[in-house]
Amino acid sequence: MTAVLDRPASHPAPVRRSRRSLRRTALVLGPLLILALSLGYPLIWAVSSSFTDRSGAYVGTDTWRAALGDDAVRNAFVTTLKVAALSTAGCVVVGTFLAFVLAFVPFRGSSLVVRIIESVVSLPSFLIPLALGVLFGPVGVIASATGHRFSFMSSLLGVVLAEVAFYTPFVVRPLLAAFASFPAAHIDVASSLGAGPLRIAVRVIAPQVWPSLAAAAALTFLLTLNEFGIVLFTGAKDVMTLPMLIYTKSMVSSDFATAAVLATVQLVLSVSAYLCYRTIVRRFGATT
């Protein structure tokens, strides 16, 4: 009887399971609460501020009508899409070529080239236009040597070139992963049947890797759509994108209501691009 009384009480299995469930729930809800406070609140504030005027008074959709009717806003919207589309196209062309060469044309030092390309994404984006500006800027080396006849960094071309230089690794890496999983026997069979390199690339390789390429292109478009540092540091005054206009309206003009409208438009564009990217990845199982 004494031995029975001295035995330590044990919790029933349902109680232990309930406590474990509560701990797991707390571990999930904690980060979600922090995320909601750090991201959700600013987003809600930006959207709600878009229905106010510069003094913070509620004005309904008046600020929206004024902002969307402004030619500068419409031009910035078009410029944002143009820069993102051109940069994405450039990244796809350059990235596909680099990935194809690195995967199917082996040479000494190819692994080092891959590491160098991957290391570009670890750099701050503004370093790219600064480095290119030393060569192609208004007072750069090339411009000085050619009597300022070859200077384009302060233009749309300069912005696109800088973004292509920075975001091309986001195309190269997924394609290298896709090429690595591609059966080499398919290439050997096509070659034995008389297909040339171009025909093999178009008819054999491309159909197998295009989902990864499409996902990489969608991700690159999303990133370039929101790029701010590269556009700012190229000094291209005529290239006014939505992020640049948001900065100008909020920090220079102190027009936070109009900036909130533009930020909401930018948010819709970004979410749409992200949903497109996730749809490609989920539907085709693309490698990114």
mmCIF file of C-alpha atoms in Angstrom:
data_model
loop_
_atom_site.group_PDB
_atom_site.id
_atom_site.type_symbol
_atom_site.label_atom_id
_atom_site.label_comp_id
_atom_site.label_asym_id
_atom_site.label_seq_id
_atom_site.Cartn_x
_atom_site.Cartn_y
_atom_site.Cartn_z
ATOM 1 C CA MET A 1 0.000 0.000 0.000
ATOM 2 C CA THR A 2 2.863 2.365 0.907
ATOM 3 C CA ALA A 3 4.644 1.618 -2.380
ATOM 4 C CA VAL A 4 1.530 2.518 -4.259
ATOM 5 C CA LEU A 5 1.180 5.823 -2.388
ATOM 6 C CA ASP A 6 4.863 6.768 -2.955
ATOM 7 C CA ARG A 7 4.679 6.205 -6.726
ATOM 8 C CA PRO A 8 4.905 9.589 -8.560
ATOM 9 C CA ALA A 9 1.732 10.627 -10.285
ATOM 10 C CA SER A 10 1.865 10.526 -14.075
ATOM 11 C CA HIS A 11 -0.151 12.696 -16.429
ATOM 12 C CA PRO A 12 -2.616 10.923 -18.665
ATOM 13 C CA ALA A 13 -1.666 10.649 -22.321
ATOM 14 C CA PRO A 14 -4.401 13.075 -23.518
ATOM 15 C CA VAL A 15 -3.038 15.787 -21.182
ATOM 16 C CA ARG A 16 0.515 15.345 -22.510
ATOM 17 C CA ARG A 17 -0.713 15.505 -26.088
ATOM 18 C CA SER A 18 -2.696 18.651 -25.298
ATOM 19 C CA ARG A 19 0.378 20.352 -23.819
ATOM 20 C CA ARG A 20 2.506 19.422 -26.820
ATOM 21 C CA SER A 21 -0.190 20.777 -29.108
ATOM 22 C CA LEU A 22 -0.276 24.054 -27.160
ATOM 23 C CA ARG A 23 3.512 24.388 -27.388
ATOM 24 C CA ARG A 24 3.459 23.804 -31.142
ATOM 25 C CA THR A 25 0.650 26.328 -31.526
ATOM 26 C CA ALA A 26 2.603 28.906 -29.526
ATOM 27 C CA LEU A 27 5.696 28.328 -31.653
ATOM 28 C CA VAL A 28 3.641 28.988 -34.790
ATOM 29 C CA LEU A 29 1.555 31.884 -33.508
ATOM 30 C CA GLY A 30 4.557 33.750 -32.106
ATOM 31 C CA PRO A 31 6.329 34.312 -35.445
ATOM 32 C CA LEU A 32 2.973 34.948 -37.154
ATOM 33 C CA LEU A 33 2.164 37.668 -34.629
ATOM 34 C CA ILE A 34 5.556 39.314 -35.150
ATOM 35 C CA LEU A 35 5.085 39.095 -38.925
ATOM 36 C CA ALA A 36 1.609 40.609 -38.677
ATOM 37 C CA LEU A 37 2.874 43.524 -36.588
ATOM 38 C CA SER A 38 5.955 44.206 -38.711
ATOM 39 C CA LEU A 39 4.348 43.777 -42.145
ATOM 40 C CA GLY A 40 0.595 43.794 -41.739
ATOM 41 C CA TYR A 41 0.351 47.056 -39.839
ATOM 42 C CA PRO A 42 2.463 49.099 -42.332
ATOM 43 C CA LEU A 43 0.466 47.695 -45.241
ATOM 44 C CA ILE A 44 -2.856 48.497 -43.582
ATOM 45 C CA TRP A 45 -1.592 51.981 -42.732
ATOM 46 C CA ALA A 46 -0.447 52.608 -46.325
ATOM 47 C CA VAL A 47 -3.751 51.485 -47.831
ATOM 48 C CA SER A 48 -5.811 53.486 -45.342
ATOM 49 C CA SER A 49 -3.634 56.582 -45.851
ATOM 50 C CA SER A 50 -4.389 56.489 -49.575
ATOM 51 C CA PHE A 51 -7.922 57.688 -48.740
ATOM 52 C CA THR A 52 -6.710 60.813 -46.950
ATOM 53 C CA ASP A 53 -5.272 64.140 -48.068
ATOM 54 C CA ARG A 54 -1.899 65.687 -47.218
ATOM 55 C CA SER A 55 -3.219 66.826 -43.842
ATOM 56 C CA GLY A 56 -4.433 63.320 -42.958
ATOM 57 C CA ALA A 57 -8.142 64.073 -43.285
ATOM 58 C CA TYR A 58 -10.370 61.441 -44.888
ATOM 59 C CA VAL A 59 -11.333 62.433 -48.451
ATOM 60 C CA GLY A 60 -12.572 59.157 -49.922
ATOM 61 C CA THR A 61 -11.226 58.429 -53.386
ATOM 62 C CA ASP A 62 -10.245 62.020 -54.192
ATOM 63 C CA THR A 63 -6.536 61.307 -53.716
ATOM 64 C CA TRP A 64 -6.823 58.234 -55.908
ATOM 65 C CA ARG A 65 -8.488 60.201 -58.700
ATOM 66 C CA ALA A 66 -5.898 62.960 -58.484
ATOM 67 C CA ALA A 67 -2.970 60.542 -58.445
ATOM 68 C CA LEU A 68 -4.183 58.263 -61.226
ATOM 69 C CA GLY A 69 -5.057 61.270 -63.347
ATOM 70 C CA ASP A 70 -1.544 62.663 -63.069
ATOM 71 C CA ASP A 71 0.538 62.184 -66.237
ATOM 72 C CA ALA A 72 3.688 61.748 -64.122
ATOM 73 C CA VAL A 73 2.109 58.788 -62.325
ATOM 74 C CA ARG A 74 0.979 57.169 -65.566
ATOM 75 C CA ASN A 75 4.430 57.649 -67.085
ATOM 76 C CA ALA A 76 6.045 56.150 -63.988
ATOM 77 C CA PHE A 77 3.712 53.157 -64.206
ATOM 78 C CA VAL A 78 4.624 52.553 -67.855
ATOM 79 C CA THR A 79 8.335 53.104 -67.157
ATOM 80 C CA THR A 80 8.251 50.613 -64.279
ATOM 81 C CA LEU A 81 6.763 47.907 -66.481
ATOM 82 C CA LYS A 82 9.133 48.772 -69.343
ATOM 83 C CA VAL A 83 12.255 48.589 -67.173
ATOM 84 C CA ALA A 84 11.105 45.325 -65.573
ATOM 85 C CA ALA A 85 10.213 43.744 -68.928
ATOM 86 C CA LEU A 86 13.443 44.805 -70.667
ATOM 87 C CA SER A 87 15.580 43.774 -67.696
ATOM 88 C CA THR A 88 13.846 40.409 -67.463
ATOM 89 C CA ALA A 89 14.293 39.802 -71.202
ATOM 90 C CA GLY A 90 17.970 40.694 -70.934
ATOM 91 C CA CYS A 91 18.453 38.412 -67.932
ATOM 92 C CA VAL A 92 16.716 35.532 -69.735
ATOM 93 C CA VAL A 93 18.881 35.911 -72.861
ATOM 94 C CA VAL A 94 22.185 36.363 -71.036
ATOM 95 C CA GLY A 95 21.373 33.866 -68.279
ATOM 96 C CA THR A 96 20.248 31.155 -70.694
ATOM 97 C CA PHE A 97 23.397 31.545 -72.771
ATOM 98 C CA LEU A 98 25.681 31.439 -69.709
ATOM 99 C CA ALA A 99 23.884 28.465 -68.170
ATOM 100 C CA PHE A 100 23.943 26.527 -71.448
ATOM 101 C CA VAL A 101 27.681 27.114 -71.914
ATOM 102 C CA LEU A 102 28.496 26.254 -68.292
ATOM 103 C CA ALA A 103 26.374 23.076 -68.421
ATOM 104 C CA PHE A 104 27.171 21.664 -71.867
ATOM 105 C CA VAL A 105 30.509 23.224 -72.901
ATOM 106 C CA PRO A 106 32.902 22.146 -70.148
ATOM 107 C CA PHE A 107 36.108 24.116 -69.724
ATOM 108 C CA ARG A 108 38.691 24.638 -67.020
ATOM 109 C CA GLY A 109 37.532 27.083 -64.419
ATOM 110 C CA SER A 110 33.815 26.676 -65.162
ATOM 111 C CA SER A 111 33.067 25.976 -61.486
ATOM 112 C CA LEU A 112 34.883 29.183 -60.548
ATOM 113 C CA VAL A 113 32.766 31.120 -63.040
ATOM 114 C CA VAL A 114 29.617 29.666 -61.448
ATOM 115 C CA ARG A 115 30.801 30.761 -57.996
ATOM 116 C CA ILE A 116 31.543 34.264 -59.249
ATOM 117 C CA ILE A 117 28.095 34.536 -60.840
ATOM 118 C CA GLU A 118 26.437 33.318 -57.651
ATOM 119 C CA SER A 119 28.436 35.741 -55.508
ATOM 120 C CA VAL A 120 26.953 38.712 -57.365
ATOM 121 C CA VAL A 121 23.647 38.316 -55.500
ATOM 122 C CA SER A 122 25.479 38.759 -52.181
ATOM 123 C CA LEU A 123 26.485 42.289 -53.166
ATOM 124 C CA PRO A 124 24.317 45.340 -52.463
ATOM 125 C CA SER A 125 22.467 46.169 -55.671
ATOM 126 C CA PHE A 126 23.702 49.770 -55.736
ATOM 127 C CA LEU A 127 27.309 48.611 -56.178
ATOM 128 C CA ILE A 128 26.542 47.480 -59.725
ATOM 129 C CA PRO A 129 25.538 50.923 -61.091
ATOM 130 C CA LEU A 130 28.407 52.516 -59.181
ATOM 131 C CA ALA A 131 30.889 50.115 -60.779
ATOM 132 C CA LEU A 132 29.374 50.538 -64.237
ATOM 133 C CA GLY A 133 29.307 54.292 -63.717
ATOM 134 C CA VAL A 134 33.071 54.303 -63.328
ATOM 135 C CA LEU A 135 33.291 52.925 -66.863
ATOM 136 C CA PHE A 136 30.242 54.273 -68.678
ATOM 137 C CA GLY A 137 29.075 57.187 -66.520
ATOM 138 C CA PRO A 138 29.135 60.854 -67.607
ATOM 139 C CA VAL A 139 32.608 61.249 -66.059
ATOM 140 C CA GLY A 140 33.634 57.608 -66.457
ATOM 141 C CA VAL A 141 36.724 56.172 -68.067
ATOM 142 C CA ILE A 142 35.074 55.328 -71.408
ATOM 143 C CA ALA A 143 33.262 58.658 -71.596
ATOM 144 C CA SER A 144 36.457 60.600 -70.945
ATOM 145 C CA ALA A 145 38.392 58.572 -73.500
ATOM 146 C CA THR A 146 35.747 59.081 -76.203
ATOM 147 C CA GLY A 147 35.062 62.745 -75.573
ATOM 148 C CA HIS A 148 31.821 61.995 -73.709
ATOM 149 C CA ARG A 149 30.313 60.419 -76.834
ATOM 150 C CA PHE A 150 29.883 57.012 -75.224
ATOM 151 C CA SER A 151 28.026 57.584 -71.955
ATOM 152 C CA PHE A 152 24.686 55.910 -71.298
ATOM 153 C CA MET A 153 24.529 55.041 -67.583
ATOM 154 C CA SER A 154 22.223 57.984 -66.852
ATOM 155 C CA SER A 155 19.589 56.660 -69.238
ATOM 156 C CA LEU A 156 17.041 53.870 -69.535
ATOM 157 C CA LEU A 157 19.692 51.708 -71.199
ATOM 158 C CA GLY A 158 22.015 52.199 -68.239
ATOM 159 C CA VAL A 159 19.324 51.183 -65.749
ATOM 160 C CA VAL A 160 18.443 48.062 -67.746
ATOM 161 C CA LEU A 161 22.124 47.130 -68.161
ATOM 162 C CA ALA A 162 22.754 47.467 -64.421
ATOM 163 C CA GLU A 163 19.694 45.367 -63.563
ATOM 164 C CA VAL A 164 20.677 42.693 -66.076
ATOM 165 C CA ALA A 165 24.158 42.554 -64.535
ATOM 166 C CA PHE A 166 22.732 42.120 -61.037
ATOM 167 C CA TYR A 167 19.749 39.827 -61.653
ATOM 168 C CA THR A 168 21.138 37.451 -64.294
ATOM 169 C CA PRO A 169 22.280 34.978 -61.576
ATOM 170 C CA PHE A 170 18.606 34.478 -60.679
ATOM 171 C CA VAL A 171 18.207 32.929 -64.145
ATOM 172 C CA VAL A 172 21.540 31.109 -64.323
ATOM 173 C CA ARG A 173 21.176 29.155 -61.085
ATOM 174 C CA PRO A 174 17.728 27.569 -61.768
ATOM 175 C CA LEU A 175 18.735 26.694 -65.331
ATOM 176 C CA LEU A 176 21.943 25.037 -64.150
ATOM 177 C CA ALA A 177 19.872 22.926 -61.754
ATOM 178 C CA ALA A 178 17.466 22.036 -64.572
ATOM 179 C CA PHE A 179 20.308 21.192 -66.961
ATOM 180 C CA ALA A 180 21.966 19.027 -64.287
ATOM 181 C CA SER A 181 18.841 16.841 -64.079
ATOM 182 C CA PHE A 182 18.511 16.587 -67.867
ATOM 183 C CA PRO A 183 19.330 13.066 -69.179
ATOM 184 C CA ALA A 184 22.508 13.250 -71.262
ATOM 185 C CA ALA A 185 21.340 10.181 -73.203
ATOM 186 C CA HIS A 186 18.680 12.298 -74.933
ATOM 187 C CA ILE A 187 21.376 14.554 -76.353
ATOM 188 C CA ASP A 188 23.441 11.562 -77.500
ATOM 189 C CA VAL A 189 20.454 10.026 -79.263
ATOM 190 C CA ALA A 190 19.539 13.289 -80.993
ATOM 191 C CA SER A 191 23.153 13.797 -82.049
ATOM 192 C CA SER A 192 23.397 10.262 -83.439
ATOM 193 C CA LEU A 193 20.287 10.956 -85.525
ATOM 194 C CA GLY A 194 22.022 13.901 -87.153
ATOM 195 C CA ALA A 195 20.586 16.821 -85.154
ATOM 196 C CA GLY A 196 22.868 19.833 -84.877
ATOM 197 C CA PRO A 197 23.570 21.811 -81.664
ATOM 198 C CA LEU A 198 20.911 24.437 -82.380
ATOM 199 C CA ARG A 199 18.247 21.833 -83.190
ATOM 200 C CA ILE A 200 19.140 19.877 -80.054
ATOM 201 C CA ALA A 201 18.879 23.014 -77.930
ATOM 202 C CA VAL A 202 15.508 24.019 -79.387
ATOM 203 C CA ARG A 203 13.829 20.634 -79.904
ATOM 204 C CA VAL A 204 15.326 18.473 -77.137
ATOM 205 C CA ILE A 205 16.563 20.615 -74.249
ATOM 206 C CA ALA A 206 14.217 23.621 -74.284
ATOM 207 C CA PRO A 207 10.931 21.678 -73.843
ATOM 208 C CA GLN A 208 12.346 20.039 -70.725
ATOM 209 C CA VAL A 209 13.725 23.121 -68.989
ATOM 210 C CA TRP A 210 11.269 25.839 -70.009
ATOM 211 C CA PRO A 211 9.245 25.610 -66.744
ATOM 212 C CA SER A 212 12.403 26.481 -64.784
ATOM 213 C CA LEU A 213 13.152 29.267 -67.235
ATOM 214 C CA ALA A 214 9.594 30.614 -66.948
ATOM 215 C CA ALA A 215 9.758 30.530 -63.146
ATOM 216 C CA ALA A 216 13.149 32.268 -63.176
ATOM 217 C CA ALA A 217 11.793 34.918 -65.544
ATOM 218 C CA ALA A 218 8.743 35.507 -63.322
ATOM 219 C CA LEU A 219 10.952 35.834 -60.235
ATOM 220 C CA THR A 220 13.299 38.223 -62.041
ATOM 221 C CA PHE A 221 10.359 40.317 -63.222
ATOM 222 C CA LEU A 222 9.092 40.517 -59.634
ATOM 223 C CA LEU A 223 12.488 41.648 -58.335
ATOM 224 C CA THR A 224 13.126 44.211 -61.063
ATOM 225 C CA LEU A 225 9.593 45.531 -60.680
ATOM 226 C CA ASN A 226 10.451 46.673 -57.154
ATOM 227 C CA GLU A 227 14.054 47.742 -57.756
ATOM 228 C CA PHE A 228 14.952 51.086 -56.195
ATOM 229 C CA GLY A 229 18.680 51.201 -55.417
ATOM 230 C CA ILE A 230 19.882 50.572 -58.964
ATOM 231 C CA VAL A 231 17.589 53.215 -60.454
ATOM 232 C CA LEU A 232 18.642 55.731 -57.797
ATOM 233 C CA PHE A 233 22.382 55.202 -58.106
ATOM 234 C CA THR A 234 22.488 55.273 -61.891
ATOM 235 C CA GLY A 235 21.439 58.904 -61.635
ATOM 236 C CA ALA A 236 18.976 58.486 -64.507
ATOM 237 C CA LYS A 237 16.749 61.514 -63.885
ATOM 238 C CA ASP A 238 14.514 60.724 -66.858
ATOM 239 C CA VAL A 239 13.842 57.181 -65.607
ATOM 240 C CA MET A 240 11.124 57.694 -63.012
ATOM 241 C CA THR A 241 9.719 54.377 -61.825
ATOM 242 C CA LEU A 242 6.976 53.875 -59.246
ATOM 243 C CA PRO A 243 9.431 53.130 -56.389
ATOM 244 C CA MET A 244 11.360 56.289 -57.275
ATOM 245 C CA LEU A 245 8.153 58.329 -57.439
ATOM 246 C CA ILE A 246 7.012 56.930 -54.084
ATOM 247 C CA TYR A 247 10.315 58.054 -52.589
ATOM 248 C CA THR A 248 10.016 61.496 -54.191
ATOM 249 C CA LYS A 249 6.425 62.025 -53.061
ATOM 250 C CA SER A 250 7.017 60.852 -49.487
ATOM 251 C CA MET A 251 10.547 62.057 -48.648
ATOM 252 C CA VAL A 252 10.946 65.103 -50.889
ATOM 253 C CA SER A 253 7.410 66.468 -51.257
ATOM 254 C CA SER A 254 6.049 65.126 -47.940
ATOM 255 C CA ASP A 255 2.906 64.075 -49.813
ATOM 256 C CA PHE A 256 2.305 60.855 -47.921
ATOM 257 C CA ALA A 257 -1.263 60.443 -49.183
ATOM 258 C CA THR A 258 -0.216 60.301 -52.830
ATOM 259 C CA ALA A 259 2.761 58.130 -51.888
ATOM 260 C CA ALA A 260 0.322 55.739 -50.181
ATOM 261 C CA VAL A 261 -1.731 55.529 -53.379
ATOM 262 C CA LEU A 262 1.369 54.725 -55.406
ATOM 263 C CA ALA A 263 2.549 52.209 -52.788
ATOM 264 C CA THR A 264 -0.813 50.436 -52.993
ATOM 265 C CA VAL A 265 -0.553 50.272 -56.787
ATOM 266 C CA GLN A 266 2.987 48.925 -56.439
ATOM 267 C CA LEU A 267 1.748 46.366 -53.929
ATOM 268 C CA VAL A 268 -0.924 45.124 -56.343
ATOM 269 C CA LEU A 269 1.673 44.802 -59.115
ATOM 270 C CA SER A 270 4.067 42.921 -56.856
ATOM 271 C CA VAL A 271 1.444 40.515 -55.518
ATOM 272 C CA SER A 272 0.219 39.807 -59.066
ATOM 273 C CA ALA A 273 3.780 39.051 -60.221
ATOM 274 C CA TYR A 274 4.342 36.844 -57.177
ATOM 275 C CA LEU A 275 1.140 34.887 -57.758
ATOM 276 C CA CYS A 276 2.218 34.345 -61.370
ATOM 277 C CA TYR A 277 5.588 33.066 -60.161
ATOM 278 C CA ARG A 278 4.018 30.716 -57.595
ATOM 279 C CA THR A 279 1.524 29.422 -60.179
ATOM 280 C CA ILE A 280 4.347 28.448 -62.529
ATOM 281 C CA VAL A 281 6.317 26.757 -59.751
ATOM 282 C CA ARG A 282 3.301 24.861 -58.383
ATOM 283 C CA ARG A 283 1.835 23.801 -61.713
ATOM 284 C CA PHE A 284 5.018 22.685 -63.449
ATOM 285 C CA GLY A 285 7.203 21.827 -60.475
ATOM 286 C CA ALA A 286 9.844 24.225 -61.738
ATOM 287 C CA THR A 287 13.270 24.402 -60.145
ATOM 288 C CA THR A 288 14.161 27.846 -58.778
#
